[in-house]
Structure formats: C-alpha cells, structure tokens
PDB file of C-alpha atoms in Angstrom:
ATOM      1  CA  UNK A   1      48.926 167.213 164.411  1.00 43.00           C
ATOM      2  CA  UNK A   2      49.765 166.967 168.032  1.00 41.00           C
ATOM      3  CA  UNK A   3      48.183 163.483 168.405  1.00 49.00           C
ATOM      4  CA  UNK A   4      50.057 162.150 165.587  1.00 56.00           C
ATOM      5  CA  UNK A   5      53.348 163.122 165.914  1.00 52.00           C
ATOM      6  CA  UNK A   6      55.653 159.875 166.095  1.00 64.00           C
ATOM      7  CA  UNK A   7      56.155 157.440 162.673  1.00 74.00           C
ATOM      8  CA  UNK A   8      54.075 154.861 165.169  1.00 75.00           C
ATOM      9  CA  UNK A   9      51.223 156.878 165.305  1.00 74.00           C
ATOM     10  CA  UNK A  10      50.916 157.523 161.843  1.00 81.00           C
ATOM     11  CA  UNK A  11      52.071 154.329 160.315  1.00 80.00           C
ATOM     12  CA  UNK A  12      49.242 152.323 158.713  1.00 80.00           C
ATOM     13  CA  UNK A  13      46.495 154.858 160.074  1.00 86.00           C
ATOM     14  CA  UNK A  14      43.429 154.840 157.268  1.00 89.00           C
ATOM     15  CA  UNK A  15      43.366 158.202 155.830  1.00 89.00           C
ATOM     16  CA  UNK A  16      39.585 159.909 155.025  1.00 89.00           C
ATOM     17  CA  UNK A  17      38.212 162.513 153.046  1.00 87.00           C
ATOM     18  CA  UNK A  18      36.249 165.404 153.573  1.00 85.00           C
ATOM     19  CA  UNK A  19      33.520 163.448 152.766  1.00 80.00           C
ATOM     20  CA  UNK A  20      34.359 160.808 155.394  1.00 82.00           C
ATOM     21  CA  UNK A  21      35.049 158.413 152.400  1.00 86.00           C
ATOM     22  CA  UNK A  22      38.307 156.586 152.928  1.00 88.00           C
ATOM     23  CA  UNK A  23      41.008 157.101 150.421  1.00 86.00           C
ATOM     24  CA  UNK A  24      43.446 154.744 151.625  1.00 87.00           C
ATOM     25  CA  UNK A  25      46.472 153.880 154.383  1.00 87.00           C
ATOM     26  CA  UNK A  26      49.078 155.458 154.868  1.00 87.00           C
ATOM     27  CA  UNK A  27      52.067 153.658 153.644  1.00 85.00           C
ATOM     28  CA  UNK A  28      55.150 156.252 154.233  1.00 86.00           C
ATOM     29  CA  UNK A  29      55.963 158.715 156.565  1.00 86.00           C
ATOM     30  CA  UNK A  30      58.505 161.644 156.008  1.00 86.00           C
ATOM     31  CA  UNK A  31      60.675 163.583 158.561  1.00 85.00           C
ATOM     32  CA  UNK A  32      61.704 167.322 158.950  1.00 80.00           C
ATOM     33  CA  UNK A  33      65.477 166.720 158.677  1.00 79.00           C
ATOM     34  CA  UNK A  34      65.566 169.836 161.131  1.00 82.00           C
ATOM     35  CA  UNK A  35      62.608 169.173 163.631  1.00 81.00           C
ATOM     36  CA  UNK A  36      62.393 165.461 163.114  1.00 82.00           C
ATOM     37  CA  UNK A  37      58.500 165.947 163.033  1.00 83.00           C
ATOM     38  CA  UNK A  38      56.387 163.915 160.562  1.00 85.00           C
ATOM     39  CA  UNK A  39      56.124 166.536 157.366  1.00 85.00           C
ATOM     40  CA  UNK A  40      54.713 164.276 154.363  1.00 86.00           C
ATOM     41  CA  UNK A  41      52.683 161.190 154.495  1.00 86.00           C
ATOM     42  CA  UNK A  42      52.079 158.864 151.142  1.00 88.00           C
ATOM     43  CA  UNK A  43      48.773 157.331 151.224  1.00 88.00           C
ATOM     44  CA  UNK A  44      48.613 154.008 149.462  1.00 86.00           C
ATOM     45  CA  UNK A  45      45.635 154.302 146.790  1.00 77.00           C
ATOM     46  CA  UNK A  46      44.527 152.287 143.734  1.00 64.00           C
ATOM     47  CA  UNK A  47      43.717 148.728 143.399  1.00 60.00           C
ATOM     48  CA  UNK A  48      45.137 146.673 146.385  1.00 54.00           C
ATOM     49  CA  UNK A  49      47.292 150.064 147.366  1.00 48.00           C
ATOM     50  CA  UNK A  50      49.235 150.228 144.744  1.00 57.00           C
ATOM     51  CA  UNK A  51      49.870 154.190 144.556  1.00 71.00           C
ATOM     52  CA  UNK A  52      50.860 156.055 146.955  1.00 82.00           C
ATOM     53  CA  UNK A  53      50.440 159.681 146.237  1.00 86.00           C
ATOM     54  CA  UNK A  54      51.654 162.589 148.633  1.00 89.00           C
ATOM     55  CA  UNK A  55      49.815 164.266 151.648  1.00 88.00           C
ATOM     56  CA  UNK A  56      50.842 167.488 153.977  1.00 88.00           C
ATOM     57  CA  UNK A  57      51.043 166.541 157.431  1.00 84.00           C
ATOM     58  CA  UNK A  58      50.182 170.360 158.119  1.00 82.00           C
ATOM     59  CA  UNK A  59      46.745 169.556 156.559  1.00 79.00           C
ATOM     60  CA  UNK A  60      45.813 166.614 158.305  1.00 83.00           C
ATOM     61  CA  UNK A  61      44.075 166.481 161.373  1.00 84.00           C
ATOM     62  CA  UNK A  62      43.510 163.114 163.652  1.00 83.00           C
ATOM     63  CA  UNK A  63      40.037 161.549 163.971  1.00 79.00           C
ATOM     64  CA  UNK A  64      38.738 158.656 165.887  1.00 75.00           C
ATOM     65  CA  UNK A  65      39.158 156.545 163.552  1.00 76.00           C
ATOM     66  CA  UNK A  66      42.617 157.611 161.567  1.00 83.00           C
ATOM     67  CA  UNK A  67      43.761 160.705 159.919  1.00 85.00           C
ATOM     68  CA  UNK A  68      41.279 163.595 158.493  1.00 88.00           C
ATOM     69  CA  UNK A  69      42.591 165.428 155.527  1.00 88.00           C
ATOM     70  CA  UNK A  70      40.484 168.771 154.097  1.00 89.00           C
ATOM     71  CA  UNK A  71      40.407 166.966 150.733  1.00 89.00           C
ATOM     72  CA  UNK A  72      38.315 164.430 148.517  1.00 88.00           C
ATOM     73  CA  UNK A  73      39.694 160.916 147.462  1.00 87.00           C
ATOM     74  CA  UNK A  74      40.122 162.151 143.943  1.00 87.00           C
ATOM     75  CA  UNK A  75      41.843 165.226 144.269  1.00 89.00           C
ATOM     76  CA  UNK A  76      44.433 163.266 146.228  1.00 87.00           C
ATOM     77  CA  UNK A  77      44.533 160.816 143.936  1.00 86.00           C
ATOM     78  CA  UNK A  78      45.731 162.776 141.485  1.00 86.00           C
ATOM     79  CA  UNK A  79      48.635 164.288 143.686  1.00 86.00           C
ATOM     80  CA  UNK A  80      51.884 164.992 141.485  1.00 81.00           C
ATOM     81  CA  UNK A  81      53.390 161.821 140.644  1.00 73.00           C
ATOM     82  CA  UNK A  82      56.599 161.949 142.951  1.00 73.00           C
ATOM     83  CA  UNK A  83      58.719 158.435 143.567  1.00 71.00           C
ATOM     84  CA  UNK A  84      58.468 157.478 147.169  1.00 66.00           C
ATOM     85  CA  UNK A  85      62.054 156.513 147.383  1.00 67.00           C
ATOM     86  CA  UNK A  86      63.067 157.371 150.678  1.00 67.00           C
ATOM     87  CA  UNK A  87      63.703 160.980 149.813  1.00 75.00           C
ATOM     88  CA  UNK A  88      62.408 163.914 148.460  1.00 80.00           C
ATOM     89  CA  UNK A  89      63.947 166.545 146.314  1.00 83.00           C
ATOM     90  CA  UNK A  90      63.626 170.574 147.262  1.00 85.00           C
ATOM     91  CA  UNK A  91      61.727 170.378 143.336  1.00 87.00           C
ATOM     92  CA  UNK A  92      59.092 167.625 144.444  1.00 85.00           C
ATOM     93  CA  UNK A  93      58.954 169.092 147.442  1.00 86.00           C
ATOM     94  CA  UNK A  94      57.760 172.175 145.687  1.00 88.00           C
ATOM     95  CA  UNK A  95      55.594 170.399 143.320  1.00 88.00           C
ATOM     96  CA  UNK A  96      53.731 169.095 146.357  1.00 88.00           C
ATOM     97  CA  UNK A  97      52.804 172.179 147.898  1.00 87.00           C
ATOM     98  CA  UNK A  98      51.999 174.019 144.840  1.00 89.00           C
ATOM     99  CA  UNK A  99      49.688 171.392 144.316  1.00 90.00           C
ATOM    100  CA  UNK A 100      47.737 171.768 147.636  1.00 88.00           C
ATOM    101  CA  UNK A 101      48.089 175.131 147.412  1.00 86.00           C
ATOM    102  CA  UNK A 102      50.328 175.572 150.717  1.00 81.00           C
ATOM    103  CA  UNK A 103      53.315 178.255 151.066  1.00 74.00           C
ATOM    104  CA  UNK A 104      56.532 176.275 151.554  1.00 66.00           C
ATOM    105  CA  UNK A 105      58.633 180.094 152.118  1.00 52.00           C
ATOM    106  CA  UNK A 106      59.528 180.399 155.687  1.00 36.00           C
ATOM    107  CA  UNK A 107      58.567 176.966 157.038  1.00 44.00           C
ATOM    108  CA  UNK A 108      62.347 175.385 156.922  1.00 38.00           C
ATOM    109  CA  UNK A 109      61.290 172.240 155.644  1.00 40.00           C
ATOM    110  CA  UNK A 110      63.769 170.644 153.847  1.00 40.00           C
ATOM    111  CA  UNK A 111      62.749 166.682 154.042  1.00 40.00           C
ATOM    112  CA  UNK A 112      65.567 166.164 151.091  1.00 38.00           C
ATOM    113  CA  UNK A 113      67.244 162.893 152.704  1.00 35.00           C
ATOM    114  CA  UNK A 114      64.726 162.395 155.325  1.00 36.00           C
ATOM    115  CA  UNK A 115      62.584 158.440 154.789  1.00 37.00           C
ATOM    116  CA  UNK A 116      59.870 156.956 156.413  1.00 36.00           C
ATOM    117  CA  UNK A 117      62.742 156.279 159.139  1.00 37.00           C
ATOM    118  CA  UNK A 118      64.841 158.197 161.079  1.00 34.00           C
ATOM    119  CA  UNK A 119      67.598 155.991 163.702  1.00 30.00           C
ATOM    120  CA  UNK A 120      67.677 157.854 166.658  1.00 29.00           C
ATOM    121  CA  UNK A 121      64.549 160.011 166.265  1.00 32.00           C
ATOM    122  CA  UNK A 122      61.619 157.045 165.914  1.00 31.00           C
ATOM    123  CA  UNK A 123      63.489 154.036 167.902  1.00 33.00           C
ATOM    124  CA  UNK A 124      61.389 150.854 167.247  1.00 30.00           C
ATOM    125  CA  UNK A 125      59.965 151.691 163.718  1.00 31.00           C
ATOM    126  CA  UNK A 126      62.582 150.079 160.900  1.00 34.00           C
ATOM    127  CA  UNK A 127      61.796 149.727 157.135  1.00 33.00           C
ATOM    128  CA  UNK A 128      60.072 146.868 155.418  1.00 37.00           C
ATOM    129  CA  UNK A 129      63.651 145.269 154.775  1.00 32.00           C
ATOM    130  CA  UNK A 130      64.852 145.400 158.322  1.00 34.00           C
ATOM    131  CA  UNK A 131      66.971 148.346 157.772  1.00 35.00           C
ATOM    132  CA  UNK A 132      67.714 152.120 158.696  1.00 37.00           C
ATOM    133  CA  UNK A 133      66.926 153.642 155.458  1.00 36.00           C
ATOM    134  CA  UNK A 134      68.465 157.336 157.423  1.00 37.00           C
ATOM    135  CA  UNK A 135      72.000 156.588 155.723  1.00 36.00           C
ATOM    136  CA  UNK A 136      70.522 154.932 152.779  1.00 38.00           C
ATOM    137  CA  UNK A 137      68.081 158.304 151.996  1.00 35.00           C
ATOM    138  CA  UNK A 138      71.282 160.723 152.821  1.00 36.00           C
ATOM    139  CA  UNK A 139      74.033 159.174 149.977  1.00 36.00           C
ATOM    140  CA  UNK A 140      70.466 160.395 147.456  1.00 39.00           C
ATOM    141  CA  UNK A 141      71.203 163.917 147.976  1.00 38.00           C
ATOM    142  CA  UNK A 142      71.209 166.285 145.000  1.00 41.00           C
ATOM    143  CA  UNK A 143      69.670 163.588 142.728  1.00 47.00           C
ATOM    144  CA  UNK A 144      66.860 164.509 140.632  1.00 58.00           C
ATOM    145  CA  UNK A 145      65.290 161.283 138.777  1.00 66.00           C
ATOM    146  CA  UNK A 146      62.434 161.393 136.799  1.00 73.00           C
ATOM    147  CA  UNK A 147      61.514 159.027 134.421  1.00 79.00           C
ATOM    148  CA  UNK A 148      58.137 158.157 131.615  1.00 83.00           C
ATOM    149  CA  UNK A 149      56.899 155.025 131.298  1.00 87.00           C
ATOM    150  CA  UNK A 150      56.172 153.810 127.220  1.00 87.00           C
ATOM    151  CA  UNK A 151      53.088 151.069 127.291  1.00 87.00           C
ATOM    152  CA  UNK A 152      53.061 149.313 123.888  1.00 90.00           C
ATOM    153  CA  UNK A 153      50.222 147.086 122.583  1.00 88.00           C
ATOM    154  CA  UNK A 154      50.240 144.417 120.489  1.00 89.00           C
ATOM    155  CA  UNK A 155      47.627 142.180 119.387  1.00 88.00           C
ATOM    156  CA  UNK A 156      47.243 138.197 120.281  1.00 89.00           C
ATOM    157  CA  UNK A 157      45.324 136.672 118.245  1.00 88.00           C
ATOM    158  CA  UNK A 158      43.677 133.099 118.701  1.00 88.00           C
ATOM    159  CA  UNK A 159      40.701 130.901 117.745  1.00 89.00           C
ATOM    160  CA  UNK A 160      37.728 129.719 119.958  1.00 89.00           C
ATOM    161  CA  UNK A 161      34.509 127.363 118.914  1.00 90.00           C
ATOM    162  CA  UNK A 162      31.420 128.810 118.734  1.00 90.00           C
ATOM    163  CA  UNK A 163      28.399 126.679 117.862  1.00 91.00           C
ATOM    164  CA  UNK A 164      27.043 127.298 114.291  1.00 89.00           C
ATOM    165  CA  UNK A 165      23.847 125.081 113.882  1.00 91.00           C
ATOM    166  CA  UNK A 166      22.532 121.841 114.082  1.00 90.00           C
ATOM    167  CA  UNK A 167      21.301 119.080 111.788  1.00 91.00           C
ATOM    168  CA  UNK A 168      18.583 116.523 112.965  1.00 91.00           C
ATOM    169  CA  UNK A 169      17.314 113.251 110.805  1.00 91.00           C
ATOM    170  CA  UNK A 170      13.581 112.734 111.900  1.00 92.00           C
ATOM    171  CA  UNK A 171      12.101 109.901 110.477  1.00 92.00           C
ATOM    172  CA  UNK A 172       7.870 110.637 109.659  1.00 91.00           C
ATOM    173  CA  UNK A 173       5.736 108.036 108.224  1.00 93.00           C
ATOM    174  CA  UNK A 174       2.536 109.069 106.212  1.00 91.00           C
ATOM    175  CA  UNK A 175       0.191 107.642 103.239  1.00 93.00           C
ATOM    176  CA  UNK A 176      -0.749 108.708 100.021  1.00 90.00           C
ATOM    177  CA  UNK A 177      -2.976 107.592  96.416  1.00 92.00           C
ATOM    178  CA  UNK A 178      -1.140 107.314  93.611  1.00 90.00           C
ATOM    179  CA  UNK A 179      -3.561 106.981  90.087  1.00 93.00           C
ATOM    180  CA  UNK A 180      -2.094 104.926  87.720  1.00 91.00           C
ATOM    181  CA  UNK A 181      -3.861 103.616  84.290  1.00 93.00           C
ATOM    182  CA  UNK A 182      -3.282 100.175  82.972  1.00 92.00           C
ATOM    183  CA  UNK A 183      -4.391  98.971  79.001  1.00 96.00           C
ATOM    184  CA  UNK A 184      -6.657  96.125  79.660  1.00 93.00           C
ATOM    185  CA  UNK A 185      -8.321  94.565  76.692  1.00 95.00           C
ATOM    186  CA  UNK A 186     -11.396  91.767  76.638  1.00 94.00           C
ATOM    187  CA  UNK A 187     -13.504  90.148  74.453  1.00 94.00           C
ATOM    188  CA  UNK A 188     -17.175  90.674  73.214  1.00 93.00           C
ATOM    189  CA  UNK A 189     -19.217  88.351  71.274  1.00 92.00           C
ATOM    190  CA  UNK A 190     -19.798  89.320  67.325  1.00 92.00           C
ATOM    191  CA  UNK A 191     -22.859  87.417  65.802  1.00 91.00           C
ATOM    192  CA  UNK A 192     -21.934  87.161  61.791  1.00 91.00           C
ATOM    193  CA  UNK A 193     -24.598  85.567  59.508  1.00 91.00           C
ATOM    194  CA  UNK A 194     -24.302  85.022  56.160  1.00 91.00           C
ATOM    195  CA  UNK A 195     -25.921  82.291  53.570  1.00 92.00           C
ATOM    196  CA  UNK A 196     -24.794  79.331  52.397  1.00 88.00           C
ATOM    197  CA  UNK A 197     -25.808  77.015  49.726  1.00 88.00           C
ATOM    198  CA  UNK A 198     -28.562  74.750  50.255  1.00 85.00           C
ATOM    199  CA  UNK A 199     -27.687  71.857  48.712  1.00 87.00           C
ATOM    200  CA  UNK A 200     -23.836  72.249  50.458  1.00 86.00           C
ATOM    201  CA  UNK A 201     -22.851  68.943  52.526  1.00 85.00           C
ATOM    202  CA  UNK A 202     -22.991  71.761  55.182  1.00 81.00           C
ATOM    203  CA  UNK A 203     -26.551  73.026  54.656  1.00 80.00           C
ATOM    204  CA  UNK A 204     -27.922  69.014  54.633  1.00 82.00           C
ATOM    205  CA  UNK A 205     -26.296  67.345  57.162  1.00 79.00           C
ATOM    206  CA  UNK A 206     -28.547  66.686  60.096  1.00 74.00           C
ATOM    207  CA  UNK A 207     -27.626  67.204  63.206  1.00 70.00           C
ATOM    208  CA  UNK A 208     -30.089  67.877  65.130  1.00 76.00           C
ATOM    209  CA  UNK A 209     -30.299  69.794  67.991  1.00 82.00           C
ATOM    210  CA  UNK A 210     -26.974  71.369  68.329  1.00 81.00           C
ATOM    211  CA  UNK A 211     -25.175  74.069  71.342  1.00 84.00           C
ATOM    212  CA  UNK A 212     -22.025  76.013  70.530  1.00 85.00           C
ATOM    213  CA  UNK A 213     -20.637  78.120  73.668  1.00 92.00           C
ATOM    214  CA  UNK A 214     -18.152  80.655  73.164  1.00 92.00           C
ATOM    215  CA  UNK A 215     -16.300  81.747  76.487  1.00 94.00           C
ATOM    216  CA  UNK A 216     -15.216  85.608  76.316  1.00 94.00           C
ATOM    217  CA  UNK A 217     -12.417  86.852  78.514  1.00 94.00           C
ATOM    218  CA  UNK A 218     -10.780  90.005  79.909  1.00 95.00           C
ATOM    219  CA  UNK A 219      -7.945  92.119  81.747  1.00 94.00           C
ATOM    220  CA  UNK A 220      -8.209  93.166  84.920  1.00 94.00           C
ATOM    221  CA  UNK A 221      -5.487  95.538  86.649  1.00 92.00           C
ATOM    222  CA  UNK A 222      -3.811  93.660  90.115  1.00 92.00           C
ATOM    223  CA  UNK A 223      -1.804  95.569  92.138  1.00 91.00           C
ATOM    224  CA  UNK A 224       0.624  94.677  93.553  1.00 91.00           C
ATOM    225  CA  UNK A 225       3.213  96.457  96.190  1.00 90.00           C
ATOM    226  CA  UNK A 226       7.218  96.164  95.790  1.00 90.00           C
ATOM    227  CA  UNK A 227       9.427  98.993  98.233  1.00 92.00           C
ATOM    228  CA  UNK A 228      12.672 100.833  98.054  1.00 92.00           C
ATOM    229  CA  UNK A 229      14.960 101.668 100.874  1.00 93.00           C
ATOM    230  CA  UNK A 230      17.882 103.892 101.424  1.00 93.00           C
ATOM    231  CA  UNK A 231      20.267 105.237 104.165  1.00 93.00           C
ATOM    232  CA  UNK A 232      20.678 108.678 105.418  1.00 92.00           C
ATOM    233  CA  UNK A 233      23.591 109.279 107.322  1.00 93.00           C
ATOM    234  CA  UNK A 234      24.791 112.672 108.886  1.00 91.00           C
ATOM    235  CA  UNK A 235      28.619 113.290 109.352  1.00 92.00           C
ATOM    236  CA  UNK A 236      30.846 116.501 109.912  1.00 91.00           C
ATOM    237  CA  UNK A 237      34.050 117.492 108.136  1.00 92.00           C
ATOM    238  CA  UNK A 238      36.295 120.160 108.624  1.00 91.00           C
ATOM    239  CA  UNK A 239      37.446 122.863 106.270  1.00 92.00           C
ATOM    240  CA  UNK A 240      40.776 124.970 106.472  1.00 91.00           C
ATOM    241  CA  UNK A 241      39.584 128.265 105.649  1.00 91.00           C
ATOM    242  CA  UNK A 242      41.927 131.920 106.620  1.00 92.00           C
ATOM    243  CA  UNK A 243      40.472 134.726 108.140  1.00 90.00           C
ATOM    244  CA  UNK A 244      41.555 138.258 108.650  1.00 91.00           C
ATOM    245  CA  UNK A 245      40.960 139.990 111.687  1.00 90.00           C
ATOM    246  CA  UNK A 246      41.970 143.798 112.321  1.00 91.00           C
ATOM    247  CA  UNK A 247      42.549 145.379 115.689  1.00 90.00           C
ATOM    248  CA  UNK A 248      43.663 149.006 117.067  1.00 92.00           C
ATOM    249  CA  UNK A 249      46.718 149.109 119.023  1.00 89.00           C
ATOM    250  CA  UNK A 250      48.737 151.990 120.841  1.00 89.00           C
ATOM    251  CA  UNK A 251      52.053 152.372 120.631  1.00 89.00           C
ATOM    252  CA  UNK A 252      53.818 155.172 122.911  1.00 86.00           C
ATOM    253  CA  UNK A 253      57.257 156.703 121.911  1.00 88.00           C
ATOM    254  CA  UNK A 254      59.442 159.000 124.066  1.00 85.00           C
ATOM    255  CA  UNK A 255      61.173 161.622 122.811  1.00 84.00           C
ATOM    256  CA  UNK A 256      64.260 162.962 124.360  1.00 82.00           C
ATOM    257  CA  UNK A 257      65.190 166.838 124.237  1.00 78.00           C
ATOM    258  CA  UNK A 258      68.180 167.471 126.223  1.00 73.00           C
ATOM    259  CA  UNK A 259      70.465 171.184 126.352  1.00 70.00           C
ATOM    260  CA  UNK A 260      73.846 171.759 126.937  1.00 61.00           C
ATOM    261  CA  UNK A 261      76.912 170.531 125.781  1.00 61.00           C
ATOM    262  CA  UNK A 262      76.829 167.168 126.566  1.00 58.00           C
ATOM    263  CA  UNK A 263      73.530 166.747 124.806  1.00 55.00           C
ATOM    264  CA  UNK A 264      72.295 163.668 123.531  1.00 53.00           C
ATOM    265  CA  UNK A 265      75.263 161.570 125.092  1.00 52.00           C
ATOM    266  CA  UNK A 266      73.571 160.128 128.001  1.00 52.00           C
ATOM    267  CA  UNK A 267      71.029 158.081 126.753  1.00 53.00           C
ATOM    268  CA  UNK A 268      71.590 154.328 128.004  1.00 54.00           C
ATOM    269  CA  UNK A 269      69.312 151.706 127.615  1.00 53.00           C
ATOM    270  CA  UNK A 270      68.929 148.841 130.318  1.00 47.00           C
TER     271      UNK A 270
END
C-alpha cells in the first residue's frame, strides 16, 4: 500500500473485487495509533451505500482505477458487523482479522481510538461535521457496545376497487306469427216443405208470380294491432358487507442473559 498511504488518497477511492466487479467506496479510513498508517478501510455497500463493512489495508493493493482487494463483493459484504464509530475495539479488531483470515500477533496494531481522522498526522482531511474526531475517538476507550436490532411486523389493512362486471341494455327488434282461433258463426239456407190444406185462405189466394230472397250472413275474424310498452332502467347500489382477511407477520424478541452479580439490573429502555 505504498501508493495509498495518506486518508486523501484513500478517501472516496471505489474499491473492486477480484473479479474486477466494484463493491463499493470507501467511506472510512482507520489509523495505526502507533505508525499513523491507514490500517482498516470501511467500504460503503448496499443500496445507495448504506453499509459499510470492514477491509484490511494489508490486503489491498492500488489499481488504476481505485483500490484492489483479493476478495469478491459478497464475501466482503458479509464482513462481521462492527459499528463504524470512530473507533475500534482490540475484540472487533480481532473479529476482523479472524474473518479474513490474517494473523493480528506481532503486527502492533492497536487502532482502539484511532477514526477516519487523525489532527496532526492527515492535515487537511476533517470529518463530515467539521470536526477532529482524534479527541472525540480517544474519551471511547475501553467501551465495548454491541447491540440487536428487533424488526416487528404488523399488518395494514385497507380496501381498493376492483372492477367486477358489467351490465349493458341492448335494444333488438325482430318479428314473429302468433296463431290465434276466433268462433265465427254464419248462416246457411234450410229449405222446409210441408203441406197445407187446399182449401186454406193460404192455399187459394192468388198471387201470382211471387220472389222471396233470404240474405244469409257470417263472421269473419279482423285483426287488429294494440302495443304495450315498458321501461328498463339499470342502476347500482351499494352493500355493506365484512370481510376477513388473514396475514403472516414476524415478530422478533430479544432475550437478555447477563452473569455476575449485578445481573439483570442494567436493562434501560430509551
């Protein structure tokens, strides 16, 4: 790492894997409190850079176009999860090395105390508040925080319209025969003979030529048309009905197991 030495250097170079893939920036940069050399580096990971997980300076190596490290994006990804406070703990320390497989005995790096600056060592380079975080990082030593994070769910529930079907009136016009049978009567003629008495008043008048007409008559069916009409109207109304809906949700608990004497007395809640 002789080419990146200095917090400048380093600051906001784009770190890549072995497989040239780029696994983020770095955000941090972490000092030998001894040597005053860059030790650690966080790389800033995630959506938007949201992580920053924890990266040997001893393993890194400078390319043209930002800082090489022998590893793949998801390995470092998955770096311990170690705050990147300002300081670092001789425990996280160890956690970090362990993890990349590198022998911390004999290499007198103790970055507890040390930030990403260093008054005096870096000039120019301050934190993102405007401030030497050196004196700041030094009042944290011999703190060890950890802490778990509980996610609860919980179900919200609401409605939304969805379309259900559709009614159309279409009006079609079309003919048909309908049969119908009507009683008609009419009349025939009926010739009825029978004697009389010749010497009846009847039988001897004379008359003379003499014409009798009879008119017959009958029914015939007329038809005749008469109509109907209605409406048809289409409307919507709305019914109040209750549905139940069922969803899974995860609930986290943490449980505390604490030794010594003073077990059990130092939980506070904020």
């Amino acid at each position: 790492m002789q080419d990146y030495n200095t917090v400048e250097q380093l600051q906001d170079a784009t770190v890549y894997g072995t497989d040239g893939e780029k696994i983020g920036s770095v955000g941090q940069v972490y000092l030998d409190d001894r040597t005053n050399q860059p030790t650690f580096v966080t790389v800033k990971t995630g959506l938007f850079g949201a992580k920053e997980t924890f990266v040997p300076v001893a393993e890194a190596s400078p390319s043209r176009d930002g800082l090489q490290v022998p590893f793949d994006k998801a390995f470092v990804k998955d770096a311990p999860n170690v705050d990147a406070d300002g300081s670092l703990t001789p425990q996280e320390e160890q956690r970090i090395y362990e993890y990349y497989s590198i022998d911390s005995s004999g290499t007198g790096r103790d970055t507890t105390g040390s930030g990403r600056d260093t008054a005096g060592t870096v000039p120019g380079v301050e934190h993102d508040a405007g401030r030497d975080t050196r004196g700041d990082a030094r009042r944290d030593v011999g703190t060890d925080t950890e802490s778990v994070t509980a996610r609860n769910e919980q179900l919200n529930v609401g409605t939304e319209v969805h379309e259900t079907g559709r009614v159309r009136l279409r009006k079609h016009s079309y003919t048909d025969t309908e049969t119908v049978e009507v009683p008609v009567t009419r009349e025939e003629i009926v010739v009825d003979r029978e004697p009389i008495d010749p010497n009846s008043a009847e039988a001897r008048r004379e008359t003379g030529d003499e014409e009798v007409e009879v008119t017959t008559r009958e029914e015939v069916p007329v038809v005749n048309k008469t109509a109907t009409a209605e409406k048809v109207t289409v409307d919507k109304t709305q019914v109040q009905d209750t549905e139940r809906v069922a969803g899974t949700v995860q609930h986290e608990d943490i449980e505390v197991d604490e030794d010594g004497p003073d077990a059990g007395r130092r939980d506070r809640r904020h």
